[in-house]
Coordinates of N, CA and C in Angstrom, one line a residue:
P1 N -8.6 -11.8 -10.4 CA -7.8 -13.1 -10.4 C -8.7 -14.2 -9.9
A2 N -8.3 -15.4 -10.3 CA -9.1 -16.6 -9.9 C -8.9 -16.8 -8.4
S3 N -7.7 -16.7 -7.9 CA -7.4 -17.0 -6.5 C -7.4 -15.7 -5.7
R4 N -8.2 -15.6 -4.6 CA -8.2 -14.4 -3.8 C -7.8 -14.8 -2.4
P5 N -6.9 -14.0 -1.8 CA -6.4 -14.3 -0.4 C -7.5 -14.0 0.6
E6 N -7.7 -14.8 1.6 CA -8.7 -14.6 2.6 C -8.2 -13.5 3.6
T7 N -8.9 -12.4 3.6 CA -8.5 -11.3 4.4 C -9.7 -10.8 5.2
K8 N -9.5 -9.6 5.8 CA -10.6 -9.0 6.6 C -11.9 -8.8 5.7
Y9 N -11.7 -8.6 4.4 CA -12.8 -8.4 3.5 C -13.6 -9.7 3.5
E10 N -13.0 -10.8 3.6 CA -13.7 -12.1 3.5 C -14.7 -12.2 4.7
Q11 N -14.3 -11.7 5.9 CA -15.1 -11.8 7.1 C -16.3 -10.8 7.0
R12 N -15.9 -9.6 6.6 CA -17.0 -8.5 6.5 C -17.9 -8.8 5.4
G13 N -17.4 -9.0 4.2 CA -18.3 -9.2 3.1 C -17.5 -9.8 1.9
V14 N -17.8 -11.0 1.5 CA -17.1 -11.7 0.5 C -17.3 -10.9 -0.8
R15 N -18.5 -10.5 -1.2 CA -18.7 -9.8 -2.4 C -18.0 -8.5 -2.4
L16 N -18.2 -7.7 -1.4 CA -17.6 -6.4 -1.3 C -16.0 -6.5 -1.3
G17 N -15.5 -7.5 -0.6 CA -14.1 -7.7 -0.6 C -13.5 -8.1 -1.9
H18 N -14.3 -9.0 -2.6 CA -13.8 -9.4 -4.0 C -13.8 -8.2 -4.9
Q19 N -14.8 -7.3 -4.8 CA -14.9 -6.2 -5.7 C -13.7 -5.3 -5.5
V20 N -13.4 -5.0 -4.2 CA -12.3 -4.1 -3.9 C -11.0 -4.8 -4.4
Y21 N -10.8 -6.1 -4.1 CA -9.6 -6.8 -4.5 C -9.4 -6.8 -6.0
D22 N -10.5 -7.0 -6.7 CA -10.5 -7.0 -8.2 C -10.0 -5.6 -8.7
I23 N -10.6 -4.5 -8.1 CA -10.2 -3.2 -8.5 C -8.7 -3.0 -8.3
I24 N -8.2 -3.4 -7.1 CA -6.8 -3.2 -6.8 C -5.9 -4.1 -7.8
A25 N -6.4 -5.3 -8.0 CA -5.6 -6.2 -8.9 C -5.6 -5.7 -10.3
R26 N -6.7 -5.1 -10.8 CA -6.8 -4.5 -12.1 C -5.8 -3.4 -12.3
R27 N -5.6 -2.6 -11.2 CA -4.8 -1.4 -11.3 C -3.3 -1.8 -11.4
R28 N -3.0 -3.0 -10.9 CA -1.7 -3.6 -10.9 C -1.4 -4.1 -12.4
P29 N -0.2 -3.9 -12.8 CA 0.2 -4.4 -14.2 C 0.2 -5.9 -14.3

């Protein structure tokens, strides 16, 4: 998704967090 919520992933690693968030978002319908 274009907009990603700022979470713990943002603090630890933006790239890693975005990848994980994208995977979760893709699994959602």
